[in-house]
Coordinates of C-alpha atoms in Angstrom, one line a residue:
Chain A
X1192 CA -93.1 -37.8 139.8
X1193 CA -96.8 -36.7 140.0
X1194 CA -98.9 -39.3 139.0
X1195 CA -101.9 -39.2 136.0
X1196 CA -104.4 -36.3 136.9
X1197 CA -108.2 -36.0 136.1
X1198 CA -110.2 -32.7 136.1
X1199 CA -113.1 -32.4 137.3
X1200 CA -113.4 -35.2 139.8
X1201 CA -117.4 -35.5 140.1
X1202 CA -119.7 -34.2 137.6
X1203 CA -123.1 -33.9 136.9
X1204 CA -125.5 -33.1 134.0
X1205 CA -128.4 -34.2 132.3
X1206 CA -129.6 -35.6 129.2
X1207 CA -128.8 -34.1 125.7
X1208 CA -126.0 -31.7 127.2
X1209 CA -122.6 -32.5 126.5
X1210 CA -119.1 -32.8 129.0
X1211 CA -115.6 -32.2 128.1
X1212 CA -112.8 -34.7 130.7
X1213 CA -109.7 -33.4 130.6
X1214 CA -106.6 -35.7 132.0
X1215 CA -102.7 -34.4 132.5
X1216 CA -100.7 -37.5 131.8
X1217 CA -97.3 -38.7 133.9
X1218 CA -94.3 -35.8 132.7
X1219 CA -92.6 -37.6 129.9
X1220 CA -95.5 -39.9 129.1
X1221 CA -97.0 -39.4 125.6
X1222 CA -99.6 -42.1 125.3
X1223 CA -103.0 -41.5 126.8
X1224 CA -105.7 -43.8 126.9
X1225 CA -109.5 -43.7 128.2
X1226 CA -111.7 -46.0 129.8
X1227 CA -115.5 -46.2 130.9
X1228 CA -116.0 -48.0 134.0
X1229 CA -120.0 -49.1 134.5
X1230 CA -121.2 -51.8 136.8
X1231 CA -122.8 -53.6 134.1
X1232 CA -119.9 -53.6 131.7
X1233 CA -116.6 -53.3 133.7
X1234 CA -114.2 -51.4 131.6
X1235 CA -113.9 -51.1 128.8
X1236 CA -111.4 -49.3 126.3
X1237 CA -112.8 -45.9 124.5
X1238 CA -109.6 -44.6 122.3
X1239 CA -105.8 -44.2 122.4
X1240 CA -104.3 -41.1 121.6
X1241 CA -100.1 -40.9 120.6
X1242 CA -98.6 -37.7 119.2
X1243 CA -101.9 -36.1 119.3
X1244 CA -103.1 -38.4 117.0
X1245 CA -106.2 -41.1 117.7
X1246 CA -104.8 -44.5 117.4
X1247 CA -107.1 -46.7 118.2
X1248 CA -110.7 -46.4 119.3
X1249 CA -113.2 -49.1 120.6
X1250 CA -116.5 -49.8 120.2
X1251 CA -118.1 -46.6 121.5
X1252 CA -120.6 -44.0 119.1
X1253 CA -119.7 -41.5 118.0
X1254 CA -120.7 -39.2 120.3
X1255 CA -117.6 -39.9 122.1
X1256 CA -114.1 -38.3 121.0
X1257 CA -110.9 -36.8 122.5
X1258 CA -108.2 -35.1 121.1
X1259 CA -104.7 -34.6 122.1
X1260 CA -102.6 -31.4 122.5
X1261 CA -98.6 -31.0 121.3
X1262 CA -98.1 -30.9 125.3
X1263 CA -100.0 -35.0 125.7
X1264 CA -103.1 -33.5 127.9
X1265 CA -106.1 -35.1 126.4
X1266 CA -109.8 -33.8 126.6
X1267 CA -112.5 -36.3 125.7
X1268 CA -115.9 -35.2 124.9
X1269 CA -119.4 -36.8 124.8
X1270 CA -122.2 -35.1 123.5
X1271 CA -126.0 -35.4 123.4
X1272 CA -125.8 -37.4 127.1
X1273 CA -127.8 -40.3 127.5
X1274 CA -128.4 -41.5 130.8
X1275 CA -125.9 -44.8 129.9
X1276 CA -123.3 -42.3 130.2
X1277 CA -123.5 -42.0 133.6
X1278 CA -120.0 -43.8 134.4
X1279 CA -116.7 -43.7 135.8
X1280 CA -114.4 -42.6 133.3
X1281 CA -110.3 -43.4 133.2
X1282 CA -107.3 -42.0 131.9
X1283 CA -104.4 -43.9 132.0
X1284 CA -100.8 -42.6 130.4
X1285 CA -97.9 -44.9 129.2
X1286 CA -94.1 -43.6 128.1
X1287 CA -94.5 -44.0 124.7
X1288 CA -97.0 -46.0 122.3
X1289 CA -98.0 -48.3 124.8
X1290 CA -100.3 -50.2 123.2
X1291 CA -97.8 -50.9 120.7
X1292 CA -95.1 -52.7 123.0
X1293 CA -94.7 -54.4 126.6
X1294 CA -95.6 -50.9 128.6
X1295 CA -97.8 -50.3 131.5
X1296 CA -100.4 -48.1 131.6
X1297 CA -100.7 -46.2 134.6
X1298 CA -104.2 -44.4 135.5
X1299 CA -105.8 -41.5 136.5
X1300 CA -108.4 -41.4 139.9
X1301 CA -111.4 -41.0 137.5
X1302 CA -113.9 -38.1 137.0
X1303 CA -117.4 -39.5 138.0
X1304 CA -120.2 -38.6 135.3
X1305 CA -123.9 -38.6 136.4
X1306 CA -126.1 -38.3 134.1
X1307 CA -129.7 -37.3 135.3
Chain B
X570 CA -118.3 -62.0 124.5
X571 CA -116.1 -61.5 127.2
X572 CA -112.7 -62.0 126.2
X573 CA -110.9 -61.6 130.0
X574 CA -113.0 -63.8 132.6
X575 CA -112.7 -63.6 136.1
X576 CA -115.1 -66.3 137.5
X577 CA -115.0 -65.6 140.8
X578 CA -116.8 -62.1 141.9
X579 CA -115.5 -62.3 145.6
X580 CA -112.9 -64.6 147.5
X581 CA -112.0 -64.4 151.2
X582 CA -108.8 -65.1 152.7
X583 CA -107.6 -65.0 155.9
X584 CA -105.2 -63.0 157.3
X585 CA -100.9 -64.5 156.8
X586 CA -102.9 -66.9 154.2
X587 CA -101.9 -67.2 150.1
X588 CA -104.9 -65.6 148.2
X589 CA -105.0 -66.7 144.4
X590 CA -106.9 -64.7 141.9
X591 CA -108.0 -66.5 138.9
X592 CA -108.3 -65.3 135.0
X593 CA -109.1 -66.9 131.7
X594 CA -108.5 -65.3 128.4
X595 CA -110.1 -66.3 125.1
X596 CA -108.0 -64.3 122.4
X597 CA -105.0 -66.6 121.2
X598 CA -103.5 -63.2 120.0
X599 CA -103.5 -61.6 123.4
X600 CA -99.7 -61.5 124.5
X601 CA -99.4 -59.1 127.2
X602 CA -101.3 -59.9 130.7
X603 CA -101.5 -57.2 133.7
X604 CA -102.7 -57.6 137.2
X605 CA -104.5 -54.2 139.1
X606 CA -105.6 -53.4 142.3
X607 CA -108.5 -51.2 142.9
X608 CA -110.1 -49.4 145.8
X609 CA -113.6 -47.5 145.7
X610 CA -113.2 -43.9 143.8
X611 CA -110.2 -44.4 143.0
X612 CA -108.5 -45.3 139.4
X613 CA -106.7 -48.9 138.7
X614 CA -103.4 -49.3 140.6
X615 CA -100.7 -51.7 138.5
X616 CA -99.5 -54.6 140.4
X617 CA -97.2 -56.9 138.0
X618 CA -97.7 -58.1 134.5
X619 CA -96.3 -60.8 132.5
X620 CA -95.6 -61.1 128.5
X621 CA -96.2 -64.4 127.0
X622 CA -92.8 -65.2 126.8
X623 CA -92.6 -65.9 130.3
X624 CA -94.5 -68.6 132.6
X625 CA -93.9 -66.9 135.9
X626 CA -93.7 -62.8 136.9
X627 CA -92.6 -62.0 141.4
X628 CA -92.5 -58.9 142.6
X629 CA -92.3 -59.2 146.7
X630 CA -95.5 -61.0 147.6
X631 CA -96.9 -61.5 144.4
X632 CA -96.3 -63.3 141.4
X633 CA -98.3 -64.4 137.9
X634 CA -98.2 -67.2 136.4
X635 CA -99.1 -67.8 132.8
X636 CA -100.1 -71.2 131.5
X637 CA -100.9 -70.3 127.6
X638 CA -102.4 -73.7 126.6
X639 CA -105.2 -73.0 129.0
X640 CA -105.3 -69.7 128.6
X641 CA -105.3 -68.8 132.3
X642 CA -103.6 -66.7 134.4
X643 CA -103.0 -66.5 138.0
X644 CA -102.7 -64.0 140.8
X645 CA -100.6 -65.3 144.3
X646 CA -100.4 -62.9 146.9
X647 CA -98.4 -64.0 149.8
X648 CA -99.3 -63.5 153.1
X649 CA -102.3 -61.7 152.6
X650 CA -102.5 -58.5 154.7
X651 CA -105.6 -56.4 155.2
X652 CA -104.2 -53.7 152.4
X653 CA -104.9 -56.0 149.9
X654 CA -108.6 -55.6 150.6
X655 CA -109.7 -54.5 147.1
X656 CA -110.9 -55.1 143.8
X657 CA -108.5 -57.3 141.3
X658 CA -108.5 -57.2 138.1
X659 CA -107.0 -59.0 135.1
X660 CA -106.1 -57.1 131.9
X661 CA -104.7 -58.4 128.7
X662 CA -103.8 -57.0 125.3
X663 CA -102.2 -57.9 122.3
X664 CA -99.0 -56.0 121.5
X665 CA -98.3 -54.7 118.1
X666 CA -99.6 -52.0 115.5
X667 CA -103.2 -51.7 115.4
X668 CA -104.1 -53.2 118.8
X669 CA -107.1 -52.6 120.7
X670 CA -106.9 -50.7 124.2
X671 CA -106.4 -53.5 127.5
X672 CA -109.4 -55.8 127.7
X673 CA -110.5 -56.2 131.4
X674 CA -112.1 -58.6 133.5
X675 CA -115.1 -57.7 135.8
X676 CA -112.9 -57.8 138.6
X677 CA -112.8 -60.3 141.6
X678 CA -113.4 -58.5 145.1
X679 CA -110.7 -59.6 147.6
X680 CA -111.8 -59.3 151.2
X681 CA -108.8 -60.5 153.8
X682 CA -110.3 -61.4 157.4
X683 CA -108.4 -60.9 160.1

């Protein structure tokens, strides 16, 4: 089974433009999660999408969102970059509501954003 | 206010040797507890995990243990090979509706010597 896959894999841009991440979860999963990974912050959770739905969200502005289409591929989107954005950001995909039960999240390699 | 703590940055083993990763959790409400493995470039591989129900999680050559009253997890890895080179980190959550996303750790850096 093919594993959690992350498009594109290295990005960059600069400031005040805005990136769309797109992430193909495991075949039969339906819950996908992101994360940004920084070096000062570790990772830390952005939003949970279920039945194309946002579940839950942490403690990011607004200037982050996803959605989540009828087939579980997410997209999340920043806008207005700021140079803080420049991260390492995750997808990970669980079977059903993960967050909701005892399930695994499984993740994606990552699609590196510069910033400049 | 870091809710997953892993104290130690870095820990070196040597080669055959029993490496043991440490975690500390804050949140009384966290009930689900993961272990992940991860190289450079590359996302967050799962290890094992454990629910709060249990004390004690092995899977081949490692196993978690879970002491809730201190609120501290464990990682044994037994032998350590060179694999196992890699960034560790401790995840937990608490399960039911309305939960946040996994809160991680900063990670601890394993480096086995031969």
């Amino acid at each position: 089974k093919a594993g959690v896959t992350q498009t594109p894999r290295y990005l960059i841009k600069t400031r005040g433009q805005q990136v769309t991440l797109s992430c193909s979860p495991i075949s039969g999963h339906r819950s996908v999660s992101w994360y940004q990974q920084t070096p000062g912050q570790g990772l830390q959770f952005l939003f949970e999408y279920f039945s194309e739905t946002q579940r839950n969200k942490g403690n990011f502005p607004g200037r982050f969102s996803g959605r989540q289409f009828s087939n579980s591929r997410s997209e999340m989107n920043v806008s207005t970059l700021e140079l803080g954005d420049s991260a390492l950001y995750l997808c990970a995909s669980s079977p059903s509501r993960g967050l909701a039960g005892y399930e695994t999240q499984y993740f994606g390699p990552g699609t590196r954003l510069l910033v400049l | 206010d870091q809710q997953v703590k892993q104290n130690s940055p870095s820990l070196s083993v040597q080669e055959g040797r029993i490496s043991i990763l440490n975690c500390d959790y804050t949140n009384s409400m966290f009930d689900y507890f993961l272990w992940y493995k991860k190289y450079p470039a590359e996302g967050p591989t799962f290890l094992i995990s454990i629910s709060s129900i249990k004390d004690k999680n092995e899977d081949g050559r490692f196993t978690v243990f879970l002491n809730k009253s201190a609120k501290h997890l464990s990682l044994h890895i037994v032998p350590s090979q060179p694999g196992d080179s890699a960034v560790y980190f401790c995840a937990s959550r608490q399960t039911g509706g309305g939960a946040d996303g996994l809160t991680f750790g900063k990670g601890t850096h394993l480096i086995i010597q031969p």
